[in-house]
Each structure stands twice: as C-alpha cells, then as structure tokens.
Short mmCIF file of N, CA, C and O in Angstrom, two decimals:
data_model
loop_
_atom_site.label_atom_id
_atom_site.label_comp_id
_atom_site.label_asym_id
_atom_site.label_seq_id
_atom_site.Cartn_x
_atom_site.Cartn_y
_atom_site.Cartn_z
N MET A 13 13.15 -11.05 98.08
CA MET A 13 12.32 -9.97 97.63
C MET A 13 12.69 -9.08 96.44
O MET A 13 13.81 -9.01 96.16
N PRO A 14 11.89 -9.47 95.44
CA PRO A 14 12.34 -8.62 94.10
C PRO A 14 12.48 -6.80 94.13
O PRO A 14 11.45 -6.30 94.77
N PRO A 15 13.19 -6.77 93.80
CA PRO A 15 13.59 -4.94 93.53
C PRO A 15 12.05 -4.30 92.98
O PRO A 15 11.54 -4.91 92.05
N ASN A 16 11.61 -3.06 93.67
CA ASN A 16 10.66 -2.43 93.08
C ASN A 16 11.13 -1.65 92.01
O ASN A 16 10.48 -0.21 92.09
N LYS A 17 12.17 -1.87 91.59
CA LYS A 17 12.67 -0.97 90.33
C LYS A 17 11.82 -0.87 88.86
O LYS A 17 11.85 -2.09 88.82
N VAL A 18 11.58 -0.02 88.19
CA VAL A 18 10.70 0.15 87.00
C VAL A 18 11.88 0.16 86.07
O VAL A 18 12.84 1.05 86.38
N THR A 19 12.05 -0.66 85.21
CA THR A 19 12.93 -0.49 83.92
C THR A 19 12.23 -0.31 82.54
O THR A 19 11.13 -0.88 82.81
N LYS A 20 12.97 0.42 81.62
CA LYS A 20 12.52 0.79 80.64
C LYS A 20 12.48 -0.35 79.79
O LYS A 20 14.08 -0.79 79.57
N ALA A 21 11.52 -0.90 78.95
CA ALA A 21 11.91 -1.88 77.78
C ALA A 21 11.84 -1.17 76.41
O ALA A 21 11.19 -0.32 76.38
N LYS A 22 12.51 -1.62 75.87
CA LYS A 22 12.56 -1.17 74.35
C LYS A 22 11.45 -1.84 73.75
O LYS A 22 11.09 -2.86 73.91
N ALA A 23 10.59 -0.88 72.72
CA ALA A 23 9.86 -1.34 72.09
C ALA A 23 10.27 -2.19 70.98
O ALA A 23 11.30 -1.65 70.17
N THR A 24 9.54 -3.18 70.38
CA THR A 24 10.29 -4.04 69.47
C THR A 24 9.06 -3.59 68.12
O THR A 24 7.89 -3.13 68.28
N LYS A 25 9.25 -4.47 67.08
CA LYS A 25 8.29 -4.05 65.81
C LYS A 25 6.80 -4.57 66.11
O LYS A 25 6.22 -4.23 65.80
N LYS A 26 7.20 -5.73 66.64
CA LYS A 26 5.95 -6.39 67.07
C LYS A 26 5.25 -5.74 68.04
O LYS A 26 3.58 -5.65 67.96
N ASP A 27 5.70 -4.86 68.65
CA ASP A 27 4.91 -4.05 69.90
C ASP A 27 4.25 -3.05 69.39
O ASP A 27 3.17 -2.44 69.83
N VAL A 28 5.05 -2.32 68.39
CA VAL A 28 4.28 -1.32 67.62
C VAL A 28 3.20 -1.71 66.94
O VAL A 28 3.71 -2.13 65.64
N VAL A 29 1.83 -1.24 67.25
CA VAL A 29 0.84 -1.55 66.12
C VAL A 29 0.71 -0.30 65.14
O VAL A 29 0.16 0.76 66.19
N LYS A 30 0.35 -0.27 64.10
CA LYS A 30 0.01 0.76 63.27
C LYS A 30 -1.51 0.72 63.52
O LYS A 30 -2.31 -0.15 63.54
N SER A 31 -1.86 2.23 63.42
CA SER A 31 -3.55 2.43 63.61
C SER A 31 -4.14 2.29 62.41
O SER A 31 -3.75 2.59 61.20
N PRO A 32 -5.26 1.24 62.49
CA PRO A 32 -5.97 1.20 61.07
C PRO A 32 -6.32 2.01 60.59
O PRO A 32 -6.94 3.33 61.11
N THR A 33 -6.14 2.45 59.30
CA THR A 33 -6.40 3.69 58.38
C THR A 33 -7.81 3.76 57.77
O THR A 33 -7.84 2.23 57.28
N LYS A 34 -8.83 4.06 57.67
CA LYS A 34 -9.93 3.97 56.46
C LYS A 34 -9.46 4.12 54.96
O LYS A 34 -8.57 5.28 54.89
N PRO A 35 -10.02 3.36 54.43
CA PRO A 35 -9.63 3.30 53.11
C PRO A 35 -10.26 4.68 52.42
O PRO A 35 -11.37 4.89 52.66
N LYS A 36 -9.69 5.50 51.81
CA LYS A 36 -10.10 6.60 51.05
C LYS A 36 -10.85 6.24 49.94
O LYS A 36 -10.93 5.18 49.15
N PRO A 37 -12.27 6.77 50.04
CA PRO A 37 -13.05 6.60 48.87
C PRO A 37 -12.69 7.08 47.08
O PRO A 37 -11.66 8.02 47.65
N SER A 38 -12.60 6.43 46.39
CA SER A 38 -12.20 6.58 45.14
C SER A 38 -12.49 8.00 44.44
O SER A 38 -13.73 8.34 45.01
N LYS A 39 -11.99 8.72 43.67
CA LYS A 39 -12.58 9.92 43.13
C LYS A 39 -13.70 9.62 42.28
O LYS A 39 -14.86 10.66 42.75
N LEU A 40 -14.06 8.55 41.73
CA LEU A 40 -15.46 8.27 41.14
C LEU A 40 -16.39 8.28 42.33
O LEU A 40 -17.65 8.79 41.79
N ALA A 41 -16.29 7.70 43.27
CA ALA A 41 -17.00 7.59 44.44
C ALA A 41 -17.39 8.82 45.22
O ALA A 41 -18.78 9.15 45.51
N GLN A 42 -16.16 9.82 45.02
CA GLN A 42 -16.54 11.12 45.81
C GLN A 42 -17.42 11.89 44.68
O GLN A 42 -18.24 12.81 45.08
N GLU A 43 -17.04 11.91 43.38
CA GLU A 43 -18.06 12.87 42.26
C GLU A 43 -19.62 11.89 42.42
O GLU A 43 -20.04 12.99 42.28
N ALA A 44 -19.51 10.86 42.60
CA ALA A 44 -20.97 10.26 42.89
C ALA A 44 -21.60 10.73 43.99
O ALA A 44 -22.91 11.27 43.53
N SER A 45 -20.99 10.90 45.06
CA SER A 45 -21.88 11.65 45.79
C SER A 45 -21.82 12.94 46.10
O SER A 45 -22.79 13.46 46.39
N ARG A 46 -20.85 13.51 45.36
CA ARG A 46 -21.10 14.75 45.39
C ARG A 46 -22.45 15.25 44.23
O ARG A 46 -23.37 16.05 44.48
N GLU A 47 -22.48 14.35 43.23
CA GLU A 47 -23.58 14.85 42.33
C GLU A 47 -24.81 14.31 43.10
O GLU A 47 -26.04 15.01 43.26
N VAL A 48 -25.16 13.26 44.09
CA VAL A 48 -26.26 13.07 44.80
C VAL A 48 -26.79 14.23 45.94
O VAL A 48 -27.83 14.66 45.84
N LEU A 49 -25.38 14.68 46.21
CA LEU A 49 -25.61 15.98 47.23
C LEU A 49 -26.12 17.04 46.36
O LEU A 49 -27.01 18.00 47.14
N GLU A 50 -25.63 17.54 45.40
CA GLU A 50 -26.28 18.44 44.51
C GLU A 50 -27.63 18.26 44.08
O GLU A 50 -28.40 19.22 44.04
N GLU A 51 -27.80 17.04 43.82
CA GLU A 51 -29.37 16.67 43.35
C GLU A 51 -30.01 17.01 44.66
O GLU A 51 -31.43 17.60 44.49
N ARG A 52 -29.94 16.36 46.03
CA ARG A 52 -30.58 16.87 46.97
C ARG A 52 -30.87 18.15 47.29
O ARG A 52 -31.96 18.75 47.77
N LEU A 53 -29.81 18.75 47.40
CA LEU A 53 -29.74 20.29 47.44
C LEU A 53 -30.71 20.95 46.54
O LEU A 53 -31.31 21.89 46.98
N GLU A 54 -30.68 20.59 45.41
CA GLU A 54 -31.53 21.30 44.41
C GLU A 54 -33.03 20.79 44.52
O GLU A 54 -33.96 21.68 44.50
N PHE A 55 -33.30 19.74 45.08
CA PHE A 55 -34.68 19.32 45.39
C PHE A 55 -35.00 20.18 46.68
O PHE A 55 -36.19 20.45 46.64
N VAL A 56 -34.11 20.03 47.94
CA VAL A 56 -34.91 20.94 49.06
C VAL A 56 -35.24 22.44 48.44
O VAL A 56 -36.01 23.04 48.79
N LEU A 57 -34.31 23.01 47.77
CA LEU A 57 -34.24 24.53 47.21
C LEU A 57 -35.91 24.63 46.42
O LEU A 57 -36.39 25.63 46.44
N THR A 58 -35.82 23.74 45.56
CA THR A 58 -37.13 23.50 44.70
C THR A 58 -38.13 23.44 45.79
O THR A 58 -39.32 23.99 45.18
N CYS A 59 -38.07 22.46 46.68
CA CYS A 59 -39.34 22.27 47.55
C CYS A 59 -39.76 23.68 48.18
O CYS A 59 -40.88 23.90 48.32
N ILE A 60 -38.78 24.48 48.68
CA ILE A 60 -38.80 25.70 49.53
C ILE A 60 -39.51 26.75 48.37
O ILE A 60 -40.57 27.44 49.11
N LYS A 61 -39.08 26.67 47.10
CA LYS A 61 -39.35 27.57 46.22
C LYS A 61 -40.93 27.49 45.65
O LYS A 61 -41.76 28.14 45.49
N GLU A 62 -41.10 26.18 45.51
CA GLU A 62 -42.42 25.88 44.75
C GLU A 62 -43.41 26.02 46.08
O GLU A 62 -44.71 25.97 45.69
N THR A 63 -43.24 25.46 47.22
CA THR A 63 -44.35 25.65 48.13
C THR A 63 -44.59 27.18 48.62
O THR A 63 -45.30 27.15 49.52
N GLY A 64 -43.47 27.95 48.13
CA GLY A 64 -43.96 29.39 48.72
C GLY A 64 -43.67 29.37 50.39
O GLY A 64 -43.86 30.18 50.94
N MET A 65 -42.87 28.47 50.75
CA MET A 65 -42.36 28.37 52.12
C MET A 65 -41.40 29.40 52.58
O MET A 65 -40.32 29.73 51.78
N LYS A 66 -41.60 30.21 53.58
CA LYS A 66 -40.57 31.16 54.03
C LYS A 66 -39.79 30.47 55.17
O LYS A 66 -40.22 30.16 56.23
N VAL A 67 -38.27 30.69 54.83
CA VAL A 67 -37.40 30.41 55.48
C VAL A 67 -37.47 31.10 57.00
O VAL A 67 -37.04 32.48 56.52
N ASP A 68 -37.33 30.69 58.34
CA ASP A 68 -36.99 31.89 59.37
C ASP A 68 -35.57 32.01 59.26
O ASP A 68 -34.64 31.21 59.91
N MET A 69 -34.97 33.09 58.80
CA MET A 69 -33.47 33.36 58.81
C MET A 69 -33.00 33.35 60.14
O MET A 69 -31.84 33.23 60.33
N ALA A 70 -33.92 33.75 60.95
CA ALA A 70 -33.70 34.43 62.57
C ALA A 70 -32.96 32.92 63.27
O ALA A 70 -32.12 33.02 63.89
N ALA A 71 -33.90 32.06 62.83
CA ALA A 71 -33.79 30.53 63.52
C ALA A 71 -32.58 30.10 62.97
O ALA A 71 -31.73 29.56 63.89
N VAL A 72 -32.35 30.23 61.80
CA VAL A 72 -31.16 29.36 61.10
C VAL A 72 -30.04 30.13 61.67
O VAL A 72 -28.93 29.77 61.77
N ALA A 73 -30.18 31.60 61.57
CA ALA A 73 -28.95 32.23 62.10
C ALA A 73 -28.41 32.02 63.43
O ALA A 73 -27.19 31.72 63.98
N ARG A 74 -29.66 31.69 64.40
CA ARG A 74 -29.22 31.07 66.02
C ARG A 74 -28.57 29.67 65.95
O ARG A 74 -27.78 29.56 66.77
N HIS A 75 -29.16 29.22 65.29
CA HIS A 75 -28.71 27.50 65.03
C HIS A 75 -27.23 27.56 64.49
O HIS A 75 -26.31 26.78 65.19
N TYR A 76 -26.72 28.35 63.62
CA TYR A 76 -25.36 28.46 63.19
C TYR A 76 -24.59 29.34 63.89
O TYR A 76 -23.32 29.48 63.78
N GLY A 77 -25.16 30.11 64.73
CA GLY A 77 -24.20 31.50 65.32
C GLY A 77 -23.91 32.42 64.46
O GLY A 77 -22.72 32.86 64.86
N ILE A 78 -24.48 32.63 63.64
CA ILE A 78 -24.19 33.83 62.67
C ILE A 78 -25.14 34.73 62.60
O ILE A 78 -26.38 34.73 63.20
N THR A 79 -25.13 35.67 62.07
CA THR A 79 -26.26 36.92 61.52
C THR A 79 -27.14 36.34 60.77
O THR A 79 -27.20 35.36 60.03
N THR A 80 -28.47 37.11 60.85
CA THR A 80 -29.43 36.67 59.83
C THR A 80 -28.97 37.22 58.38
O THR A 80 -29.49 36.30 57.47
N SER A 81 -28.39 38.24 58.42
CA SER A 81 -28.14 38.59 56.87
C SER A 81 -26.81 37.32 56.29
O SER A 81 -27.15 37.37 55.23
N ALA A 82 -25.90 37.14 57.12
CA ALA A 82 -25.20 36.06 56.85
C ALA A 82 -25.89 34.57 56.45
O ALA A 82 -25.57 34.00 55.52
N ALA A 83 -27.00 34.45 57.21
CA ALA A 83 -27.45 33.26 56.92
C ALA A 83 -28.82 33.61 55.67
O ALA A 83 -28.58 32.24 54.61
N GLY A 84 -29.24 34.43 55.31
CA GLY A 84 -29.62 34.81 54.28
C GLY A 84 -28.69 34.98 52.85
O GLY A 84 -29.00 34.40 51.99
N MET A 85 -27.48 35.39 53.07
CA MET A 85 -26.62 35.40 51.79
C MET A 85 -25.99 33.84 51.86
O MET A 85 -25.91 33.60 50.51
N ARG A 86 -26.09 32.91 52.55
CA ARG A 86 -25.72 31.24 52.55
C ARG A 86 -26.83 30.82 51.75
O ARG A 86 -26.65 29.96 50.79
N LEU A 87 -27.86 31.39 51.61
CA LEU A 87 -29.13 30.52 51.51
C LEU A 87 -29.36 31.18 49.76
O LEU A 87 -29.06 30.27 48.77
N ARG A 88 -28.98 32.45 49.70
CA ARG A 88 -28.88 32.85 48.27
C ARG A 88 -27.78 32.32 47.23
O ARG A 88 -27.70 32.03 46.45
N ARG A 89 -26.39 32.11 47.99
CA ARG A 89 -25.32 31.65 47.15
C ARG A 89 -25.59 29.92 47.08
O ARG A 89 -25.56 29.46 45.84
N ALA A 90 -26.31 29.41 48.23
CA ALA A 90 -26.72 28.17 47.60
C ALA A 90 -27.97 27.79 46.38
O ALA A 90 -27.73 27.12 45.41
N HIS A 91 -28.68 29.10 46.43
CA HIS A 91 -29.75 28.95 45.28
C HIS A 91 -29.27 29.43 44.36
O HIS A 91 -29.45 28.51 43.01
N ASP A 92 -27.92 30.21 44.19
CA ASP A 92 -27.32 30.45 42.78
C ASP A 92 -26.56 29.41 42.38
O ASP A 92 -26.40 29.40 41.05
N TYR A 93 -25.82 28.76 43.01
CA TYR A 93 -25.15 27.58 42.85
C TYR A 93 -25.96 26.56 42.23
O TYR A 93 -25.59 25.95 41.36
N VAL A 94 -27.02 26.04 42.82
CA VAL A 94 -28.01 25.27 42.22
C VAL A 94 -28.34 25.85 40.61
O VAL A 94 -28.48 24.66 39.79
N ALA A 95 -28.89 26.77 40.69
CA ALA A 95 -29.25 27.39 39.20
C ALA A 95 -27.94 27.17 38.07
O ALA A 95 -28.34 26.91 37.11
N LYS A 96 -26.82 27.57 38.79
CA LYS A 96 -25.70 27.33 37.75
C LYS A 96 -25.58 26.15 37.25
O LYS A 96 -25.45 25.68 36.07
N MET A 97 -25.63 25.02 38.37
CA MET A 97 -25.44 23.88 38.10
C MET A 97 -26.57 23.33 37.22
O MET A 97 -26.39 22.29 36.23
N ALA A 98 -27.91 23.59 37.22
CA ALA A 98 -28.88 23.15 36.72
C ALA A 98 -28.76 23.80 35.18
O ALA A 98 -29.02 23.03 34.30
N SER A 99 -28.36 24.67 35.10
CA SER A 99 -28.09 25.38 33.41
C SER A 99 -26.98 24.73 32.82
O SER A 99 -26.98 24.30 31.59
N ALA A 100 -25.99 24.32 33.85
CA ALA A 100 -24.90 23.78 32.96
C ALA A 100 -25.33 22.28 32.68
O ALA A 100 -24.93 21.69 31.31
N ARG A 101 -25.85 21.39 33.50
CA ARG A 101 -26.90 20.09 32.82
C ARG A 101 -27.55 20.17 31.65
O ARG A 101 -27.28 19.48 31.07
N GLU A 102 -28.27 21.54 31.77
CA GLU A 102 -29.25 21.40 30.67
C GLU A 102 -28.47 21.81 29.36
O GLU A 102 -28.70 21.34 28.21
N ALA A 103 -27.47 22.48 29.50
CA ALA A 103 -26.63 22.76 28.27
C ALA A 103 -25.56 21.74 27.76
O ALA A 103 -25.59 21.45 26.59
N ALA A 104 -25.46 20.85 28.90
CA ALA A 104 -24.61 19.60 28.47
C ALA A 104 -25.66 18.44 27.56
O ALA A 104 -25.44 17.90 27.22
N GLN A 105 -27.01 18.60 28.28
CA GLN A 105 -27.85 17.66 27.68
C GLN A 105 -28.14 18.20 26.14
O GLN A 105 -28.40 17.64 25.12
N LYS A 106 -28.04 19.33 26.14
CA LYS A 106 -28.47 19.99 24.53
C LYS A 106 -27.16 19.76 23.90
O LYS A 106 -27.38 19.31 22.45
N SER A 107 -26.06 19.57 24.22
CA SER A 107 -24.86 19.74 23.42
C SER A 107 -24.68 17.97 23.16
O SER A 107 -24.44 17.55 22.24
N ASP A 108 -25.27 17.02 24.31
CA ASP A 108 -25.35 15.79 23.96
C ASP A 108 -26.41 15.37 22.83
O ASP A 108 -26.09 14.56 21.94
N LYS A 109 -27.60 16.14 22.90
CA LYS A 109 -28.34 15.77 21.88
C LYS A 109 -28.12 16.35 20.44
O LYS A 109 -28.22 15.90 19.35
N GLY A 110 -27.33 17.40 20.59
CA GLY A 110 -26.93 17.98 19.13
C GLY A 110 -25.98 17.26 18.78
O GLY A 110 -25.82 16.98 17.41
N GLN A 111 -25.10 16.41 19.38
CA GLN A 111 -23.94 15.69 18.62
C GLN A 111 -24.62 14.30 18.30
O GLN A 111 -24.18 13.80 17.51
N LYS A 112 -25.58 13.97 18.88
CA LYS A 112 -26.31 12.81 18.33
C LYS A 112 -27.16 13.08 17.03
O LYS A 112 -27.24 12.36 16.22
N ASP A 113 -27.95 14.23 17.31
CA ASP A 113 -28.35 14.76 15.97
C ASP A 113 -27.19 15.02 14.62
O ASP A 113 -27.80 14.68 13.45
N ASP A 114 -26.19 15.62 15.17
CA ASP A 114 -25.23 15.57 13.99
C ASP A 114 -24.45 14.15 13.42
O ASP A 114 -24.39 14.23 12.37
N GLU A 115 -24.35 13.42 14.42
CA GLU A 115 -23.86 11.98 13.98
C GLU A 115 -24.95 11.57 13.24
O GLU A 115 -24.84 10.79 12.10
N ALA A 116 -26.28 11.49 13.51
CA ALA A 116 -27.29 11.03 12.56
C ALA A 116 -27.42 11.70 11.57
O ALA A 116 -27.68 10.68 10.49
N GLN A 117 -27.65 12.75 11.34
CA GLN A 117 -27.34 13.40 9.99
C GLN A 117 -26.10 13.22 9.22
O GLN A 117 -26.28 12.68 7.71
N LYS A 118 -25.06 12.96 9.73
CA LYS A 118 -23.71 12.35 8.94
C LYS A 118 -24.13 10.89 8.38
O LYS A 118 -23.53 10.85 7.83
N ASP A 119 -24.50 10.30 9.33
CA ASP A 119 -24.91 8.74 8.94
C ASP A 119 -25.88 8.97 7.78
O ASP A 119 -25.80 8.11 6.65
N ASP A 120 -26.96 9.59 7.90
CA ASP A 120 -27.89 9.93 6.87
C ASP A 120 -27.09 10.25 5.26
O ASP A 120 -27.46 9.69 4.41
N GLU A 121 -26.44 11.36 5.37
CA GLU A 121 -25.78 11.90 4.30
C GLU A 121 -24.79 10.89 3.81
O GLU A 121 -24.56 10.37 2.67
N ALA A 122 -23.86 9.94 4.74
CA ALA A 122 -23.15 8.95 4.18
C ALA A 122 -23.77 7.99 3.67
O ALA A 122 -23.45 7.14 2.52
N GLN A 123 -25.15 7.36 3.87
CA GLN A 123 -25.81 6.33 3.63
C GLN A 123 -26.35 6.79 2.05
O GLN A 123 -26.36 6.05 1.00
N LYS A 124 -27.02 8.21 2.15
CA LYS A 124 -27.52 8.75 0.87
C LYS A 124 -26.12 8.67 -0.23
O LYS A 124 -26.40 8.44 -1.28
N ASP A 125 -24.63 8.89 0.17
CA ASP A 125 -23.69 9.12 -0.61
C ASP A 125 -23.40 7.70 -1.16
O ASP A 125 -23.15 7.60 -2.44
N ASP A 126 -23.50 6.86 -0.35
CA ASP A 126 -23.26 5.26 -0.48
C ASP A 126 -24.16 4.81 -1.69
O ASP A 126 -23.89 4.31 -2.57
N GLU A 127 -25.53 5.13 -1.68
CA GLU A 127 -26.65 5.09 -2.29
C GLU A 127 -26.19 5.57 -3.80
O GLU A 127 -26.72 4.84 -4.73
N ALA A 128 -26.09 6.72 -3.83
CA ALA A 128 -25.96 7.25 -4.96
C ALA A 128 -24.88 6.72 -5.85
O ALA A 128 -24.77 6.50 -7.00
N GLN A 129 -23.72 6.39 -4.89
CA GLN A 129 -22.60 5.69 -5.57
C GLN A 129 -22.88 4.39 -6.22
O GLN A 129 -22.44 3.90 -7.34
N LYS A 130 -23.74 3.60 -5.42
CA LYS A 130 -24.20 2.23 -5.95
C LYS A 130 -25.03 2.51 -7.30
O LYS A 130 -24.71 1.86 -8.46
N ASP A 131 -25.89 3.61 -7.26
CA ASP A 131 -26.90 3.91 -8.53
C ASP A 131 -26.11 4.22 -9.61
O ASP A 131 -26.25 3.87 -10.68
N ASP A 132 -24.82 5.14 -9.47
CA ASP A 132 -24.17 5.44 -10.67
C ASP A 132 -23.19 3.96 -11.13
O ASP A 132 -23.27 4.00 -12.39
N GLU A 133 -22.64 3.21 -10.34
CA GLU A 133 -21.82 2.04 -10.85
C GLU A 133 -23.41 1.11 -11.40
O GLU A 133 -22.73 0.62 -12.63
N ALA A 134 -24.40 1.25 -10.82
CA ALA A 134 -25.40 0.46 -11.65
C ALA A 134 -25.84 0.83 -12.94
O ALA A 134 -25.81 0.12 -13.86
N GLN A 135 -25.35 2.14 -13.17
CA GLN A 135 -25.75 3.05 -14.19
C GLN A 135 -24.73 2.68 -15.41
O GLN A 135 -25.07 2.17 -16.57
N LYS A 136 -23.69 2.79 -14.87
CA LYS A 136 -22.36 2.30 -15.67
C LYS A 136 -22.27 1.11 -16.14
O LYS A 136 -22.01 0.73 -17.39
N ASP A 137 -22.66 0.25 -15.36
CA ASP A 137 -22.83 -1.26 -15.82
C ASP A 137 -23.94 -1.50 -16.78
O ASP A 137 -23.72 -2.11 -17.67
N ASP A 138 -25.11 -0.71 -16.68
CA ASP A 138 -25.91 -0.79 -17.73
C ASP A 138 -25.62 -0.56 -19.07
O ASP A 138 -25.63 -0.84 -19.88
N GLU A 139 -24.61 0.62 -18.89
CA GLU A 139 -24.30 1.44 -20.43
C GLU A 139 -23.41 0.57 -20.79
O GLU A 139 -23.30 0.38 -21.99
N ASP A 140 -22.50 -0.20 -20.07
CA ASP A 140 -21.61 -1.08 -20.46
C ASP A 140 -22.28 -2.31 -21.16
O ASP A 140 -21.99 -2.94 -21.98
N ILE A 141 -23.03 -2.81 -20.61
CA ILE A 141 -24.11 -3.75 -20.92
C ILE A 141 -24.77 -3.44 -22.66
O ILE A 141 -24.52 -4.19 -23.49
N GLU A 142 -25.22 -2.16 -22.66
CA GLU A 142 -25.92 -1.71 -23.75
C GLU A 142 -24.85 -1.48 -24.91
O GLU A 142 -25.00 -1.63 -26.02
N ILE A 143 -23.61 -1.14 -24.70
CA ILE A 143 -22.42 -0.92 -25.59
C ILE A 143 -22.04 -2.33 -26.26
O ILE A 143 -21.77 -2.55 -27.22
N THR A 144 -21.84 -3.30 -24.97
CA THR A 144 -21.68 -4.65 -25.82
C THR A 144 -22.64 -5.08 -26.67
O THR A 144 -22.38 -5.76 -27.55
N LYS A 145 -23.76 -4.65 -26.47
CA LYS A 145 -24.82 -5.34 -27.20
C LYS A 145 -24.86 -4.69 -28.60
O LYS A 145 -25.13 -5.50 -29.50
N ASP A 146 -24.49 -3.64 -28.81
CA ASP A 146 -24.62 -2.73 -29.85
C ASP A 146 -23.23 -3.18 -30.67
O ASP A 146 -23.45 -3.26 -31.89
N GLU A 147 -22.06 -3.37 -30.05
CA GLU A 147 -20.92 -3.75 -30.62
C GLU A 147 -21.20 -5.38 -31.27
O GLU A 147 -20.73 -5.50 -32.16
N GLU A 148 -21.84 -6.17 -30.88
CA GLU A 148 -22.24 -7.26 -31.12
C GLU A 148 -23.29 -7.47 -32.32
O GLU A 148 -23.31 -8.22 -33.52
N ALA A 149 -24.07 -6.36 -32.52
CA ALA A 149 -24.98 -6.47 -33.35
C ALA A 149 -24.39 -5.77 -34.78
O ALA A 149 -23.60 -5.86 -35.42
#
C-alpha cells in the first residue's frame, strides 16, 4: 500500500507558463483613436447644443454618484475642451493653407524671375547678333 504522504515537487521551466500579454497598441493607433473620440465628443456636444436639448444634470449626477454641480462642471469642461480643440484645428488648417499660399506665391515669383532672366538672356543674344551684323558691314 502506497504512503498517503504528499511531497512537494519542484517546478521546472516547462511547468511555469507565462501569462499571455495583450499587445499594446502603437502610439499612432492611440492617437488615431483619441482623434476619433474627440470627434465623437464634439459631435455629441454639438447635437446637444444645436437641438436645444436640456441635459438632466440630476439624473447624470445620480448615475455617476456625484453632485449636480459636479456633473454640470464636467459638462462645462468637456464643452470647453471641445471648443479649444476645434479652434486649434481651425488654426492649423489656416496655417496649412497659409503655407500652401506662401509656397504657391514663391513658386510664382521664382517662375517670373526665371522668365525675366530668360528674356534678358534672349535680349543680350539679340544685341550680340546685331553687333556682329554691324561689324560685318
């Protein structure tokens, strides 16, 4: 009859299994998802504002377990954040447009300079041709 004695077995490397880790999303993916969330937040707040819908702050406060004034402050901060984000996006678009306009203007000026230089060279060539005709006569 075998003994009823329990013995401790030493764990080997094969016995120890690493827990699977979730791959972390790349920074680019995090930024993209953040942009999507910001756009959705802006959309929801715009819907609330444009429809004139009144938010029941007491119900929101009960849901989150906070005071009505705290719920109102959170909504105000979210609105301010969206407004700041929207103005920053508009400024960036204006900046991009300004840079494109500046580049186009520089290209136009460079093209005009090139044309003027070619005209000057052509005029000098014409003068050289006239001088050689005078010398031959």
